[in-house]
Short mmCIF file of C-alpha atoms in Angstrom, two decimals:
data_model
loop_
_atom_site.label_atom_id
_atom_site.label_comp_id
_atom_site.label_asym_id
_atom_site.label_seq_id
_atom_site.Cartn_x
_atom_site.Cartn_y
_atom_site.Cartn_z
CA MET A 1 -2.61 7.42 13.47
CA LEU A 2 -1.22 4.14 12.21
CA THR A 3 2.50 3.57 12.62
CA CYS A 4 4.56 0.45 12.08
CA ASP A 5 8.09 -0.84 12.53
CA HIS A 6 8.98 -0.70 8.84
CA PRO A 7 11.89 1.76 8.58
CA VAL A 8 11.14 5.01 6.78
CA PRO A 9 14.24 6.58 5.18
CA SER A 10 15.01 10.04 6.49
CA ASP A 11 15.69 11.36 2.97
CA ARG A 12 12.52 10.13 1.23
CA TYR A 13 11.95 13.59 -0.23
CA ASN A 14 13.21 17.12 0.14
CA ASP A 15 11.69 19.92 2.20
CA ARG A 16 9.75 21.29 -0.76
CA VAL A 17 7.97 17.99 -1.33
CA GLU A 18 7.12 17.77 2.36
CA GLU A 19 5.60 21.24 2.16
CA HIS A 20 3.41 20.18 -0.78
CA LEU A 21 2.36 17.01 1.04
CA ARG A 22 1.20 19.09 3.99
CA VAL A 23 -0.68 21.53 1.75
CA THR A 24 -2.48 18.69 -0.02
CA ARG A 25 -3.13 16.99 3.37
CA PHE A 26 -1.39 13.78 2.35
CA TYR A 27 1.61 14.18 4.66
CA HIS A 28 0.38 11.87 7.44
CA ALA A 29 -0.56 9.12 4.97
CA SER A 30 2.89 9.39 3.38
CA GLN A 31 4.50 8.44 6.71
CA ILE A 32 2.81 5.03 6.86
CA GLY A 33 5.19 2.23 6.03
CA VAL A 34 4.51 -1.30 4.86
CA VAL A 35 1.85 -3.25 6.76
CA GLN A 36 1.82 -6.97 6.06
CA CYS A 37 -1.60 -8.26 5.04
CA GLN A 38 -3.30 -10.76 7.36
CA LYS A 39 -5.26 -13.05 5.03
CA ALA A 40 -7.11 -14.97 7.75
CA LEU A 41 -8.23 -11.77 9.49
CA VAL A 42 -9.41 -10.18 6.24
CA ASN A 43 -11.38 -13.32 5.31
CA ALA A 44 -13.00 -13.41 8.76
CA LEU A 45 -14.11 -9.78 8.46
CA ILE A 46 -15.47 -10.33 4.95
CA GLU A 47 -17.62 -13.19 6.25
CA ARG A 48 -19.16 -10.76 8.77
CA TRP A 49 -19.78 -7.95 6.25
CA HIS A 50 -23.39 -7.35 5.17
CA PRO A 51 -23.71 -5.39 1.89
CA ASP A 52 -27.32 -4.48 2.69
CA THR A 53 -26.37 -2.51 5.82
CA TYR A 54 -22.72 -1.58 5.08
CA THR A 55 -21.72 -2.91 8.50
CA PHE A 56 -19.98 -5.87 10.10
CA HIS A 57 -22.37 -8.06 12.10
CA LEU A 58 -20.48 -9.25 15.19
CA LEU A 59 -21.61 -10.78 18.48
CA VAL A 60 -21.48 -7.32 20.07
CA GLY A 61 -23.74 -5.84 17.39
CA GLU A 62 -23.19 -3.90 14.18
CA CYS A 63 -19.98 -1.96 13.62
CA ALA A 64 -18.08 -0.50 10.68
CA VAL A 65 -15.03 1.43 9.58
CA THR A 66 -16.08 5.10 9.54
CA LEU A 67 -14.70 8.48 8.56
CA GLU A 68 -13.40 8.83 12.11
CA ASP A 69 -11.21 5.75 11.63
CA VAL A 70 -9.95 6.99 8.27
CA ALA A 71 -8.93 10.34 9.76
CA LEU A 72 -7.26 8.94 12.87
CA ILE A 73 -5.58 5.88 11.30
CA LEU A 74 -4.50 7.21 7.90
CA GLY A 75 -4.60 10.96 8.55
CA LEU A 76 -6.51 11.62 5.31
CA PRO A 77 -8.94 14.56 5.12
CA THR A 78 -12.58 13.56 5.57
CA ASP A 79 -14.23 16.91 5.01
CA GLY A 80 -14.36 18.94 1.81
CA LEU A 81 -15.51 18.39 -1.76
CA PRO A 82 -16.46 14.94 -3.07
CA VAL A 83 -13.82 13.24 -5.21
CA THR A 84 -15.61 13.16 -8.54
CA GLY A 85 -15.57 14.64 -12.00
CA MET A 86 -14.84 13.54 -15.55
CA THR A 87 -13.44 10.19 -16.64
CA MET A 88 -12.15 9.74 -20.19
CA SER A 89 -11.60 6.33 -21.73
CA SER A 90 -9.89 7.16 -25.03
CA PHE A 91 -6.13 7.38 -25.48
CA GLU A 92 -6.56 10.76 -27.18
CA ALA A 93 -8.29 12.18 -24.11
CA LEU A 94 -5.62 10.71 -21.84
CA GLU A 95 -2.88 12.16 -24.04
CA ALA A 96 -4.45 15.63 -23.94
CA GLU A 97 -4.86 15.50 -20.15
CA CYS A 98 -1.23 14.49 -19.61
CA LEU A 99 -0.02 17.27 -21.89
CA ASP A 100 -2.12 19.74 -19.94
CA GLN A 101 -1.01 18.50 -16.52
CA PHE A 102 2.61 17.46 -17.11
CA GLY A 103 3.64 18.96 -20.45
CA VAL A 104 4.48 15.47 -21.77
CA ALA A 105 2.31 12.52 -22.79
CA PRO A 106 2.88 8.74 -22.78
CA ARG A 107 3.03 6.69 -25.98
CA LYS A 108 0.35 4.12 -26.70
CA GLU A 109 2.66 1.25 -25.71
CA GLU A 110 3.10 2.93 -22.31
CA CYS A 111 -0.63 2.68 -21.65
CA ARG A 112 -3.06 -0.16 -21.13
CA GLY A 113 -6.50 0.88 -22.27
CA CYS A 114 -7.23 4.19 -20.56
CA CYS A 115 -4.64 3.55 -17.82
CA ILE A 116 -1.01 4.64 -17.73
CA LYS A 117 1.61 2.05 -16.82
CA LEU A 118 3.31 2.71 -13.50
CA THR A 119 6.78 2.62 -15.09
CA TRP A 120 5.98 5.75 -17.12
CA LEU A 121 4.77 7.58 -14.03
CA CYS A 122 7.89 6.53 -12.12
CA ASP A 123 10.12 7.88 -14.88
CA LEU A 124 8.07 11.07 -14.94
CA LYS A 125 8.47 11.50 -11.19
CA GLU A 126 12.25 11.59 -11.51
CA ASN A 127 12.14 14.52 -13.94
CA PHE A 128 8.90 16.33 -13.13
CA GLN A 129 9.12 19.73 -11.44
CA LEU A 130 6.28 20.99 -9.25
CA THR A 131 5.37 24.36 -10.72
CA ASP A 132 1.59 24.85 -10.56
CA GLU A 133 1.08 26.01 -6.97
CA ILE A 134 -2.64 26.72 -7.48
CA SER A 135 -3.40 23.19 -8.70
CA ILE A 136 -1.40 21.67 -5.86
CA GLN A 137 -3.26 23.68 -3.24
CA SER A 138 -6.63 22.71 -4.72
CA ILE A 139 -5.90 19.03 -4.02
CA GLY A 140 -6.38 19.65 -0.31
CA GLN A 141 -9.97 20.80 -0.85
CA TYR A 142 -11.20 17.26 -1.53
CA SER A 143 -12.38 14.58 0.90
CA TRP A 144 -9.81 11.91 0.04
CA GLY A 145 -10.65 10.04 3.23
CA SER A 146 -14.26 9.48 2.17
CA ALA A 147 -13.10 8.33 -1.27
CA CYS A 148 -10.74 5.84 0.40
CA LEU A 149 -13.56 4.54 2.60
CA ALA A 150 -15.92 4.27 -0.38
CA HIS A 151 -13.49 1.93 -2.15
CA LEU A 152 -13.05 -0.15 1.01
CA TYR A 153 -16.82 -0.57 1.28
CA ARG A 154 -17.08 -1.40 -2.42
CA ALA A 155 -14.35 -4.03 -2.11
CA LEU A 156 -16.00 -5.61 0.95
CA CYS A 157 -19.36 -5.77 -0.83
CA ARG A 158 -17.78 -7.51 -3.83
CA ALA A 159 -15.63 -9.84 -1.74
CA SER A 160 -18.69 -11.01 0.21
CA ARG A 161 -20.06 -12.65 -2.97
CA PHE A 162 -19.60 -16.41 -3.17
CA ASN A 163 -17.82 -16.23 -6.54
CA CYS A 164 -15.25 -13.58 -5.56
CA LYS A 165 -11.77 -14.85 -4.73
CA LYS A 166 -9.79 -11.65 -4.17
CA ILE A 167 -10.05 -8.17 -2.74
CA ASP A 168 -8.32 -4.94 -3.76
CA SER A 169 -8.81 -2.02 -1.42
CA PRO A 170 -7.03 0.02 1.28
CA LEU A 171 -6.48 -3.04 3.47
CA THR A 172 -4.09 -1.09 5.67
CA LEU A 173 -7.12 0.84 6.90
CA LEU A 174 -9.14 -2.33 7.48
CA LEU A 175 -6.34 -4.05 9.39
CA GLY A 176 -5.61 -0.96 11.49
CA TRP A 177 -9.29 -0.68 12.37
CA ALA A 178 -9.52 -4.35 13.36
CA TRP A 179 -6.43 -4.21 15.57
CA ILE A 180 -7.68 -1.07 17.34
CA ARG A 181 -11.32 -2.09 17.77
CA LEU A 182 -10.62 -5.80 18.43
CA PRO A 183 -7.35 -5.66 20.37
CA TYR A 184 -7.23 -9.42 21.00
CA LEU A 185 -6.56 -9.79 17.24
CA SER A 186 -3.62 -7.39 17.12
CA PRO A 187 -0.17 -8.83 16.25
CA LEU A 188 1.43 -8.56 19.69
CA PRO A 189 4.36 -10.66 20.93
CA ARG A 190 3.27 -14.14 21.99
CA LYS A 191 4.18 -13.57 25.65
CA SER A 192 1.79 -10.59 25.76
CA ARG A 193 -1.10 -12.86 24.82
CA SER A 194 -0.73 -15.23 27.76
CA PHE A 195 -4.03 -15.48 29.58
CA PRO A 196 -5.86 -18.47 31.05
CA LEU A 197 -7.83 -20.49 28.52
CA ALA A 198 -10.86 -20.40 30.80
CA ASN A 199 -10.97 -16.59 30.56
CA SER A 200 -10.05 -16.28 26.89
CA PHE A 201 -13.65 -16.69 25.74
CA ILE A 202 -14.60 -13.24 27.06
CA TYR A 203 -12.07 -11.61 24.73
CA PHE A 204 -14.18 -12.56 21.74
CA PHE A 205 -16.95 -10.34 23.06
CA LEU A 206 -14.63 -7.36 23.47
CA PHE A 207 -15.13 -4.48 21.06
CA VAL A 208 -13.64 -1.06 21.78
CA TRP A 209 -16.38 1.41 20.89
CA ALA A 210 -14.60 4.55 22.16
CA ALA A 211 -11.18 3.64 20.78
CA TYR A 212 -9.89 7.21 20.51
CA ASP A 213 -10.92 8.65 23.87
CA VAL A 214 -8.37 10.80 25.68
CA ASP A 215 -7.65 8.02 28.16
CA ARG A 216 -6.72 5.63 25.34
CA VAL A 217 -4.73 7.83 22.93
CA ASP A 218 -1.67 9.92 23.69
CA PRO A 219 -2.69 13.52 22.86
CA ASN A 220 0.75 14.10 21.34
CA ILE A 221 0.21 11.45 18.66
CA ILE A 222 -2.84 12.86 16.86
CA PRO A 223 -2.25 16.35 15.39
CA ALA A 224 -4.83 18.99 16.32
CA GLU A 225 -5.84 19.59 12.68
CA ILE A 226 -7.14 16.03 12.44
CA TYR A 227 -9.71 16.63 15.19
CA MET A 228 -10.93 19.76 13.42
CA GLN A 229 -12.71 17.43 10.98
CA SER A 230 -14.61 15.58 13.72
CA VAL A 231 -17.87 17.40 13.01
CA VAL A 232 -18.38 15.25 9.88
CA TRP A 233 -17.38 11.86 11.28
CA SER A 234 -20.87 10.86 12.44
CA ALA A 235 -22.71 12.13 9.35
CA THR A 236 -24.99 9.62 7.59
CA VAL A 237 -24.08 10.36 3.97
CA PRO A 238 -23.11 8.67 0.70
CA LEU A 239 -19.38 8.22 0.15
CA VAL A 240 -18.36 9.42 -3.31
CA SER A 241 -15.40 8.55 -5.53
CA PHE A 242 -16.20 8.99 -9.24
CA GLU A 243 -18.22 5.89 -10.20
CA CYS A 244 -18.03 4.46 -6.66
CA ILE A 245 -20.98 5.36 -4.39
CA GLU A 246 -21.33 3.65 -0.98
CA TRP A 247 -23.33 4.45 2.15
CA HIS A 248 -21.85 5.71 5.43
CA ALA A 249 -24.44 4.10 7.74
CA THR A 250 -23.58 5.82 11.02
CA ASP A 251 -27.26 5.74 12.06
CA ARG A 252 -26.76 2.01 12.73
CA ILE A 253 -23.67 2.45 14.95
CA ARG A 254 -24.48 5.55 17.01
CA ARG A 255 -22.88 4.25 20.22
CA LYS A 256 -19.54 4.33 18.43
CA PHE A 257 -19.81 8.13 18.68
CA GLY A 258 -21.13 8.17 22.24
CA PHE A 259 -24.79 8.55 21.22
CA VAL A 260 -27.82 6.49 22.16
CA GLN A 261 -28.60 3.88 19.52
CA GLU A 262 -32.10 4.40 18.17
CA VAL A 263 -33.95 2.52 15.44
CA PRO A 264 -31.93 3.06 12.22
CA HIS A 265 -33.49 4.89 9.32
CA GLN A 266 -34.77 2.95 6.38
CA LYS A 267 -31.87 1.82 4.19
CA TRP A 268 -31.21 4.08 1.24
CA ASN A 269 -31.40 2.42 -2.15
CA LEU A 270 -28.36 3.48 -4.15
CA ASP A 271 -29.91 1.85 -7.21
CA LYS A 272 -27.64 1.84 -10.31
CA ALA A 273 -24.93 3.88 -8.60
CA HIS A 274 -23.97 0.95 -6.36
CA GLY A 275 -23.18 -1.45 -9.18
CA GLU A 276 -21.41 0.97 -11.51
CA VAL A 277 -17.96 -0.10 -12.74
CA LEU A 278 -15.32 1.55 -14.91
CA THR A 279 -15.12 -1.18 -17.53
CA GLY A 280 -15.73 -0.25 -21.14
CA PRO A 281 -15.98 3.30 -22.54
CA LYS A 282 -16.71 5.76 -19.77
CA ASN A 283 -16.40 9.28 -21.15
CA LEU A 284 -18.67 10.67 -18.48
CA ASN A 285 -18.92 13.47 -15.94
CA TRP A 286 -19.99 11.65 -12.77
CA THR A 287 -20.94 14.92 -11.06
CA THR A 288 -23.87 15.40 -13.43
CA ALA A 289 -24.56 11.76 -14.40
CA PRO A 290 -28.24 10.84 -13.78
CA SER A 291 -27.28 7.90 -11.54
CA HIS A 292 -24.80 9.92 -9.43
CA SER A 293 -25.76 13.61 -9.33
CA PHE A 294 -28.27 13.14 -6.48
CA TRP A 295 -25.69 11.44 -4.25
CA VAL A 296 -23.02 14.04 -5.00
CA MET A 297 -25.47 16.77 -4.00
CA TYR A 298 -26.53 14.78 -0.92
CA TRP A 299 -22.91 14.65 0.27
CA THR A 300 -22.51 18.39 -0.26
CA THR A 301 -25.68 19.37 1.61
CA ASN A 302 -25.70 16.79 4.43
CA LEU A 303 -22.03 16.33 5.31
CA TYR A 304 -22.24 18.51 8.43
CA VAL A 305 -25.57 17.07 9.62
CA SER A 306 -25.15 14.28 12.20
#
């Protein structure tokens, strides 16, 4: 999984918090420090992203960030229930939910629309006691990795438009993937990059398809529980995160998983689900919404089918 040189304090949280992080399967992600964004690299990848296929089109062929990369770089769970449910836009609904979850609610000036300001949550964190063990354990039942990947795909699709000037997504995942799959782009010391100019051209055709094979990764780095999710990594399924639905097009990049690349299936049309946004009133249950219910069910029934 991704590590970096940014120092992580040894007393970030107490033993009880670490236990909860492990139960919710967020422990590995919590150990990732700060990764500086590489603007030029991100822009170059965006230029190669095709929203119609959900893949990067490089000289070596099509490739993409997949559930395998999410699990092995960020350590987030990729199996389990889809991250979806009810969204409520009104302050009254937000107030009731906070009272139910935390026992306290923010004031209107501590919110912006249907969103809570981060300062209120930070203050809450200092005084909030973890008491509901059942709710905490249920967090680990969801596929947070697929939700993370869905938002990365959504951000890449939007950023590929000519009138888009910014991107907001889990760029740590994108950068980690690029440095692992395209090692000549990784931020190594200058002296480690010294190779004859005449031979440097071949590096731009290098793409590491089997980046996590046993001969490339120290077996002591990746915990065994991460590999237990590998059965779902090559599944061709929709990625679900509330209003965000994107397509995990592994049928176009089969050699990434050691399979023979055949003719890809016809591209699924996500229709209205692909352009849905959370602007305006959205008091809606996305699990049963007409535009989303089919894809939520598709994830549930096809996740373990490669």
